[in-house]
mmCIF file of N, CA and C in Angstrom:
data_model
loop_
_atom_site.group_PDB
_atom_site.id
_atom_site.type_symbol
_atom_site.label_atom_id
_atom_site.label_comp_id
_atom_site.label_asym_id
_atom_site.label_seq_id
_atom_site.Cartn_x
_atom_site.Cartn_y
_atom_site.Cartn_z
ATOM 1 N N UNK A 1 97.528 91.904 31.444
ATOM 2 C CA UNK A 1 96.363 92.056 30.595
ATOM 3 C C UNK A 1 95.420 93.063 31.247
ATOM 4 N N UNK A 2 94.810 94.237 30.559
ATOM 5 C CA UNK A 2 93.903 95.155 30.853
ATOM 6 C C UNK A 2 92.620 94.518 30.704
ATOM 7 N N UNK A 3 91.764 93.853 32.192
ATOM 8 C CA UNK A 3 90.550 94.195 32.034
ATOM 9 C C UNK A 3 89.591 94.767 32.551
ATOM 10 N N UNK A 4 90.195 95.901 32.892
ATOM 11 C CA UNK A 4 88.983 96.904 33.525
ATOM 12 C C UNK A 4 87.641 97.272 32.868
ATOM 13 N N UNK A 5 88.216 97.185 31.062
ATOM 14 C CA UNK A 5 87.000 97.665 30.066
ATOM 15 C C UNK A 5 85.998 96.153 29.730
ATOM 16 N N UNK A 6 86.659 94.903 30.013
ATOM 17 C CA UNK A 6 85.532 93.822 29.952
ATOM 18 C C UNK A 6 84.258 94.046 30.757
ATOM 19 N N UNK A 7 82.937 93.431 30.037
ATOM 20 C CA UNK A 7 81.957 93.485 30.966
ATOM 21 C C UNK A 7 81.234 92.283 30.869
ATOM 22 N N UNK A 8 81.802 91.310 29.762
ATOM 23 C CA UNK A 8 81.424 90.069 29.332
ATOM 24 C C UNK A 8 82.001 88.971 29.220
ATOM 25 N N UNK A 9 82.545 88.233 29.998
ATOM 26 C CA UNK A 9 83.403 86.949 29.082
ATOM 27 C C UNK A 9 82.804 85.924 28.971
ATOM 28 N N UNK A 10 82.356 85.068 28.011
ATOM 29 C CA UNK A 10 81.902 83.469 27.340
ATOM 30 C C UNK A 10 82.433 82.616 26.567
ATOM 31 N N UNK A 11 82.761 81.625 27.367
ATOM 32 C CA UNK A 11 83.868 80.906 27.012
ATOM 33 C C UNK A 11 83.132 79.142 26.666
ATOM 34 N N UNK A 12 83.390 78.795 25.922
ATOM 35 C CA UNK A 12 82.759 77.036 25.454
ATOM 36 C C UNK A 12 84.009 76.281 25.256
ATOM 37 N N UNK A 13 84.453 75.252 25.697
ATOM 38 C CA UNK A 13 85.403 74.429 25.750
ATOM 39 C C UNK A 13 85.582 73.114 26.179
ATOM 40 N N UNK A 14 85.869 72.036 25.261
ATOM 41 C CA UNK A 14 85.756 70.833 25.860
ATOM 42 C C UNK A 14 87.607 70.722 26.713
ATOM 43 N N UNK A 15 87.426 70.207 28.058
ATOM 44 C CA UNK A 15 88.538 69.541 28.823
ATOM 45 C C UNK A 15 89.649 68.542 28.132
ATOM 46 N N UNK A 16 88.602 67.948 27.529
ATOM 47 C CA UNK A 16 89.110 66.898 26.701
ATOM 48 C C UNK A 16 90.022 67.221 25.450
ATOM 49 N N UNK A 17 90.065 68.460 25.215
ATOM 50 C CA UNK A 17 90.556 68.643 24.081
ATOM 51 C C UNK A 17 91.790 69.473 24.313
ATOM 52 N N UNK A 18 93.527 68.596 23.970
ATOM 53 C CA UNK A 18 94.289 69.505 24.702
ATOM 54 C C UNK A 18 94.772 71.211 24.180
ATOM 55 N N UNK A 19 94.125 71.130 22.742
ATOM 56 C CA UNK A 19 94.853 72.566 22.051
ATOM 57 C C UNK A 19 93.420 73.680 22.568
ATOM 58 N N UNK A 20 92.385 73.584 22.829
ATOM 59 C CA UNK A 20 91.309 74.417 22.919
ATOM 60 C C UNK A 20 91.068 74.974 24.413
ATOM 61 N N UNK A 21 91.313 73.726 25.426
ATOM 62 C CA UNK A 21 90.723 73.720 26.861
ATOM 63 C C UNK A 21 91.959 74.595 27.411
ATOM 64 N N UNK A 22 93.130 74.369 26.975
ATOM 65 C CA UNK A 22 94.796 74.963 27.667
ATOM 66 C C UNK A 22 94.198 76.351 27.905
ATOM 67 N N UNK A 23 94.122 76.767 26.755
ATOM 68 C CA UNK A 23 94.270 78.345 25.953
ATOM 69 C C UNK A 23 93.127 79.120 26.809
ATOM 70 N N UNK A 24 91.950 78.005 27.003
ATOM 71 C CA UNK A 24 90.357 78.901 27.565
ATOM 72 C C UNK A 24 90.710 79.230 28.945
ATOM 73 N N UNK A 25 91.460 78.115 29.863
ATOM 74 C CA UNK A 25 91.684 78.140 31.160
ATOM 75 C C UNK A 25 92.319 78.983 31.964
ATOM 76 N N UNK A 26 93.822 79.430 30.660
ATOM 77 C CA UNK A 26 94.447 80.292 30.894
ATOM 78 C C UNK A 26 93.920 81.566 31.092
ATOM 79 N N UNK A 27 93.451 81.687 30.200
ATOM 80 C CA UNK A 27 92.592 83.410 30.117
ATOM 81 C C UNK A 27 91.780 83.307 31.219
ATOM 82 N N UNK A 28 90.884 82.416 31.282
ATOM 83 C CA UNK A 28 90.364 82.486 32.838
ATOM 84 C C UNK A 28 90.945 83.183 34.132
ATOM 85 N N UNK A 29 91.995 82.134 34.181
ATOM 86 C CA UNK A 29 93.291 81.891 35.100
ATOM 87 C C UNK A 29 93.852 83.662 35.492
ATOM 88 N N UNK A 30 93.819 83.999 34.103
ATOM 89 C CA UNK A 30 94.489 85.604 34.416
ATOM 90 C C UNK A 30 93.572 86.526 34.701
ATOM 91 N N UNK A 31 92.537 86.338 34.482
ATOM 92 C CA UNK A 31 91.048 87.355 35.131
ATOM 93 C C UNK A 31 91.465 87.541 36.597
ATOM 94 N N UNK A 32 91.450 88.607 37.102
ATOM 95 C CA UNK A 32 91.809 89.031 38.625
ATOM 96 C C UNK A 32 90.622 88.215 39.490
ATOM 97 N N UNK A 33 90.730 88.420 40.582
ATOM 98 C CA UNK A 33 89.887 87.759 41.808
ATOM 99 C C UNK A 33 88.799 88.387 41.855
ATOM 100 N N UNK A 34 88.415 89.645 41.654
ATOM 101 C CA UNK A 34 86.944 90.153 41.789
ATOM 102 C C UNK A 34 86.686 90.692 40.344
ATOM 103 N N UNK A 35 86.760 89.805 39.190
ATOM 104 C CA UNK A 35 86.549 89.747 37.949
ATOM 105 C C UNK A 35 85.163 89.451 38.029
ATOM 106 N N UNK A 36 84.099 88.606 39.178
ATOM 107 C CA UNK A 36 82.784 88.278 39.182
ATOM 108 C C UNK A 36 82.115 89.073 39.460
ATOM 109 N N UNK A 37 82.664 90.803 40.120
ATOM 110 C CA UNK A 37 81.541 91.384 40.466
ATOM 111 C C UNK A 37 81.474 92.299 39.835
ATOM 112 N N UNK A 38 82.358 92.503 38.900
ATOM 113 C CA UNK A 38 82.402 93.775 37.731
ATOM 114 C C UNK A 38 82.138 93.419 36.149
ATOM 115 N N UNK A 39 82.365 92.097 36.084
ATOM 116 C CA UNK A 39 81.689 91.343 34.509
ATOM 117 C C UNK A 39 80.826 90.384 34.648
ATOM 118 N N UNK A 40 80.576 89.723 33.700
ATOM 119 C CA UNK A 40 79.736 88.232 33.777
ATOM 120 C C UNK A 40 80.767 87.475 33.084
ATOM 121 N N UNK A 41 80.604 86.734 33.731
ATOM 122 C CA UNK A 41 81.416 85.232 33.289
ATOM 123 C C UNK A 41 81.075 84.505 33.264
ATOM 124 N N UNK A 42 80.904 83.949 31.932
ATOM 125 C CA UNK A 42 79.926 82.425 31.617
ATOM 126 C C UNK A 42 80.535 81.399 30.966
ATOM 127 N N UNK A 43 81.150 79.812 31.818
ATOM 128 C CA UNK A 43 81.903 79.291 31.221
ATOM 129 C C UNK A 43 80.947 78.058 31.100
ATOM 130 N N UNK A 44 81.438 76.824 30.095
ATOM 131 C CA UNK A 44 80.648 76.355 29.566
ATOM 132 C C UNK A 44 81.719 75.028 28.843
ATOM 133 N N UNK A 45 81.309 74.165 29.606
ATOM 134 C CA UNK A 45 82.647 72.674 29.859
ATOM 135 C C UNK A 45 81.612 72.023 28.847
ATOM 136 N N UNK A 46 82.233 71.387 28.005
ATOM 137 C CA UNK A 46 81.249 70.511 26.792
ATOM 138 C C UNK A 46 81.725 69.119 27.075
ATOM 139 N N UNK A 47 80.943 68.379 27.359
ATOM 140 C CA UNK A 47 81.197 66.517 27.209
ATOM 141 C C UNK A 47 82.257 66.330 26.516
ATOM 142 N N UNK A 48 82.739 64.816 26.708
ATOM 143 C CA UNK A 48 83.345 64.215 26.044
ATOM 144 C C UNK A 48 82.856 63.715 24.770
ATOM 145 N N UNK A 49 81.719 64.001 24.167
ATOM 146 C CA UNK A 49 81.012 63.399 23.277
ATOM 147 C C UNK A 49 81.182 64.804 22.067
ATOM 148 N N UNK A 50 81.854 65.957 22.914
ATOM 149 C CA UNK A 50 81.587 66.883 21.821
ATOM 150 C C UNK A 50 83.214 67.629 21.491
ATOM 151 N N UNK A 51 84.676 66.467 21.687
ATOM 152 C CA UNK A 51 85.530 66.768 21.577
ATOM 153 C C UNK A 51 85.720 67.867 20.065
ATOM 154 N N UNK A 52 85.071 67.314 19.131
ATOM 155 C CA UNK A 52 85.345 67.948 17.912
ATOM 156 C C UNK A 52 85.280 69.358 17.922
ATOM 157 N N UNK A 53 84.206 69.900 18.752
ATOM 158 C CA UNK A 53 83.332 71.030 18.233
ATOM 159 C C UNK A 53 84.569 72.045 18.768
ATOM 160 N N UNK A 54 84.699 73.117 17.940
ATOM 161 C CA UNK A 54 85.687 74.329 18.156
ATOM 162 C C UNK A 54 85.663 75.038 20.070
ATOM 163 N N UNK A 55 86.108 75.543 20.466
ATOM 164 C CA UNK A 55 86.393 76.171 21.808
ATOM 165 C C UNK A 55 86.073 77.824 20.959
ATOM 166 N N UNK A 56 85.670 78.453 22.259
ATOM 167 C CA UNK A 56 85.276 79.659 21.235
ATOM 168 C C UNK A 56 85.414 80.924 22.919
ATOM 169 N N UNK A 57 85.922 81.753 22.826
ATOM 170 C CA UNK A 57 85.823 82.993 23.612
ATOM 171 C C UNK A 57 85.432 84.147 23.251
ATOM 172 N N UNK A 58 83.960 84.259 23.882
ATOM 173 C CA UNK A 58 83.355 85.562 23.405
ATOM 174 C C UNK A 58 83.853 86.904 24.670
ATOM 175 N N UNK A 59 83.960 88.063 24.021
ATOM 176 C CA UNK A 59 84.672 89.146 25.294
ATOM 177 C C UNK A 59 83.398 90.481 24.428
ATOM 178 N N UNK A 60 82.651 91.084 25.698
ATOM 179 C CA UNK A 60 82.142 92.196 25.279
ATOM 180 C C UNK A 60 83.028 93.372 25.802
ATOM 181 N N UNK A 61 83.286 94.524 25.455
ATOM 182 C CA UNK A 61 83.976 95.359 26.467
ATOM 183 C C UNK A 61 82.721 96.783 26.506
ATOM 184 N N UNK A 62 83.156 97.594 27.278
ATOM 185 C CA UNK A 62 82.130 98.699 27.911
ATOM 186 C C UNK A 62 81.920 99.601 26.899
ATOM 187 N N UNK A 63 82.551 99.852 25.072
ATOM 188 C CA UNK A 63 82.137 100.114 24.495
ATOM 189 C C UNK A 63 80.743 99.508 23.543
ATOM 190 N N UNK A 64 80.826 98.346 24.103
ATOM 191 C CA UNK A 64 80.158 97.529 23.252
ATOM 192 C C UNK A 64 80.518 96.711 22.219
ATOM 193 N N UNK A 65 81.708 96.822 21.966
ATOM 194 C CA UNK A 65 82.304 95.985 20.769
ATOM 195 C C UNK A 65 82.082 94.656 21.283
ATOM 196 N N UNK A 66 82.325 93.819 20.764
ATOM 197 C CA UNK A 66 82.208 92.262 21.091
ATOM 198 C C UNK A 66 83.450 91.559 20.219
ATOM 199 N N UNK A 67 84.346 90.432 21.000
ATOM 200 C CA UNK A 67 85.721 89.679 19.846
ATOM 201 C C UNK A 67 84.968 88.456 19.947
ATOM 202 N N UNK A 68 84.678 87.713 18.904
ATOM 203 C CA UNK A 68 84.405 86.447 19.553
ATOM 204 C C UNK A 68 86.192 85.689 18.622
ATOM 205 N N UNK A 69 87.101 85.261 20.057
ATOM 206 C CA UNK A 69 88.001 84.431 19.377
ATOM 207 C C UNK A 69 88.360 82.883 19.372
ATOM 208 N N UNK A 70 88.426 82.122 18.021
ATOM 209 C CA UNK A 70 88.523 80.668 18.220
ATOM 210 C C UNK A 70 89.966 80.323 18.966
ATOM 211 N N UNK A 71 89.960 79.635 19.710
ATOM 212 C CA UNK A 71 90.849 79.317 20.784
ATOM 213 C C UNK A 71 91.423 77.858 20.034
ATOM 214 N N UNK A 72 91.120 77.493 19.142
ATOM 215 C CA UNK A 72 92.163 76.608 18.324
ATOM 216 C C UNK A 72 93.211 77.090 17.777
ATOM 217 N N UNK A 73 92.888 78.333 16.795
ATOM 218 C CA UNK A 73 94.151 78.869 16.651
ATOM 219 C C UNK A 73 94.751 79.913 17.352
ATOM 220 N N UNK A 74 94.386 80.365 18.154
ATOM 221 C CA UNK A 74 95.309 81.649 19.009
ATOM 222 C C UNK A 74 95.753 80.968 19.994
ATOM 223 N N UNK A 75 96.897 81.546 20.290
ATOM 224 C CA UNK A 75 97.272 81.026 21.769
ATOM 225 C C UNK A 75 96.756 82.166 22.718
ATOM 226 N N UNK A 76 97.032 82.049 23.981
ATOM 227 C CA UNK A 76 97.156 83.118 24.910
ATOM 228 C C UNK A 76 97.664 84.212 24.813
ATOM 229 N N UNK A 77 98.859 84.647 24.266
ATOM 230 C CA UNK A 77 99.583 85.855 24.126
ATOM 231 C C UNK A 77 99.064 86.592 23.158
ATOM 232 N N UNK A 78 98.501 85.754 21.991
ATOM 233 C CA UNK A 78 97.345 86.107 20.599
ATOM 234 C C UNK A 78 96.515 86.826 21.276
ATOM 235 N N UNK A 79 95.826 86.363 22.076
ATOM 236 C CA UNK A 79 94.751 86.833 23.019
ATOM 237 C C UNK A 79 94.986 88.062 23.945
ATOM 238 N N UNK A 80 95.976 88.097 24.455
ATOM 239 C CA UNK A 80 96.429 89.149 25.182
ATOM 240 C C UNK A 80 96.746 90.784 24.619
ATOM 241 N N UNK A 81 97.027 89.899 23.512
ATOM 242 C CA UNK A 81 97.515 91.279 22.962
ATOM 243 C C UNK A 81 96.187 91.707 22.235
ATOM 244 N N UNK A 82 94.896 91.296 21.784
ATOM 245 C CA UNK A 82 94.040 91.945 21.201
ATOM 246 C C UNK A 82 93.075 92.260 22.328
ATOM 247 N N UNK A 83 93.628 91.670 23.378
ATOM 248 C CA UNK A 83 92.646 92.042 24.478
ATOM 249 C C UNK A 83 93.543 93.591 24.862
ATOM 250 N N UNK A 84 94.552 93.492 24.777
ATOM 251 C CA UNK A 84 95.435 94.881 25.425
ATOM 252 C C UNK A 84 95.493 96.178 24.660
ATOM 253 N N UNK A 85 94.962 95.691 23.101
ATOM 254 C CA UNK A 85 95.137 96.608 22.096
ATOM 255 C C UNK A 85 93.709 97.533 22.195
ATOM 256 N N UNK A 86 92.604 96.540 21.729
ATOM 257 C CA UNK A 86 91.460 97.630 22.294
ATOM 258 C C UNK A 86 91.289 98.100 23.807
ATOM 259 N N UNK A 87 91.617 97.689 24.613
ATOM 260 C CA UNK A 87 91.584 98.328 26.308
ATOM 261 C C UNK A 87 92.197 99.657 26.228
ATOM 262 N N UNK A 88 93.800 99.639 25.704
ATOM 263 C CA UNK A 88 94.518 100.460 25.538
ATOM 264 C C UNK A 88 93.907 101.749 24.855
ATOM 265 N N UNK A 89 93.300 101.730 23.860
ATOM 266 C CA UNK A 89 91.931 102.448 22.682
ATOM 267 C C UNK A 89 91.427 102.943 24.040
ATOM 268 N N UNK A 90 90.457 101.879 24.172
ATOM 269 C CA UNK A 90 89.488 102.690 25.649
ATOM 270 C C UNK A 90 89.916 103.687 26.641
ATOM 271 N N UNK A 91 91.028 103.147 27.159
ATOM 272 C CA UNK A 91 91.488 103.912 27.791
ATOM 273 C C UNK A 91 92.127 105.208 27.329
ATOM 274 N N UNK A 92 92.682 105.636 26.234
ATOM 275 C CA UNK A 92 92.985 106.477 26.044
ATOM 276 C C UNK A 92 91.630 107.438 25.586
ATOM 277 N N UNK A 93 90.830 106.610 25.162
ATOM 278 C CA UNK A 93 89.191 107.607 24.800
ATOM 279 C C UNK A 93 88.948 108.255 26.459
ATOM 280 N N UNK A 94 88.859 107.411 26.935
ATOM 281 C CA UNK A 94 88.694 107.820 28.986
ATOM 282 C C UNK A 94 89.146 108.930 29.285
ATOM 283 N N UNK A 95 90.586 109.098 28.416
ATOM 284 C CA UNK A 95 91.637 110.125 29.042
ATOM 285 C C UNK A 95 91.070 111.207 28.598
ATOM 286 N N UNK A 96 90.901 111.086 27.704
ATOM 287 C CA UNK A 96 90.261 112.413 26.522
ATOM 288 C C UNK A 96 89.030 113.134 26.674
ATOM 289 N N UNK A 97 88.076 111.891 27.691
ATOM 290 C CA UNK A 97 87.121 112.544 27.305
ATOM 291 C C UNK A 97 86.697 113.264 28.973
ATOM 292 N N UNK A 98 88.216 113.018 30.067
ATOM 293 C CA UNK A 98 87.691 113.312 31.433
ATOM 294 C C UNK A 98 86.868 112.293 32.056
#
């Protein structure tokens, strides 16, 4: 997964919930090791009292676009690939523009 062009990730997810919390952790999980000093990362564990409420991943990237994606229905690879598709964009604007 390309995230050199992230500069934002916000993530809301209850633990408790096994189709929402899997999917948020993962993406976490694949953020490189010094992902904290080049984005913000704001994660955000919801009670057990708020199993219902949707899981949600917001991503800004250095153009400014913003995805916000529900993590009920995408899996990870869903995710990967729209995370790889605009990076890929960016990067080729990068190339172009020197």
């Amino acid at each position: 997964m390309i995230t050199r062009f992230l500069t934002s990730v916000s993530t809301s997810f209850s633990p408790f919930n096994p189709k929402s919390g899997k999917t948020a952790r993962n993406f976490l999980a694949m953020l490189p090791p010094n992902a904290r000093s080049s984005m913000a990362i704001n994660v955000k564990m919801l009670p057990r009292s708020e199993v219902a409420k949707p899981a949600v991943l917001a991503l800004t990237f250095k153009d400014g676009k913003e995805m916000k994606l529900d993590l009920e229905q995408l899996k990870i690879k869903d995710i990967m690939i729209e995370v790889d598709r605009h990076s890929r964009m960016l990067g080729r604007q990068e190339e172009l523009n020197g």
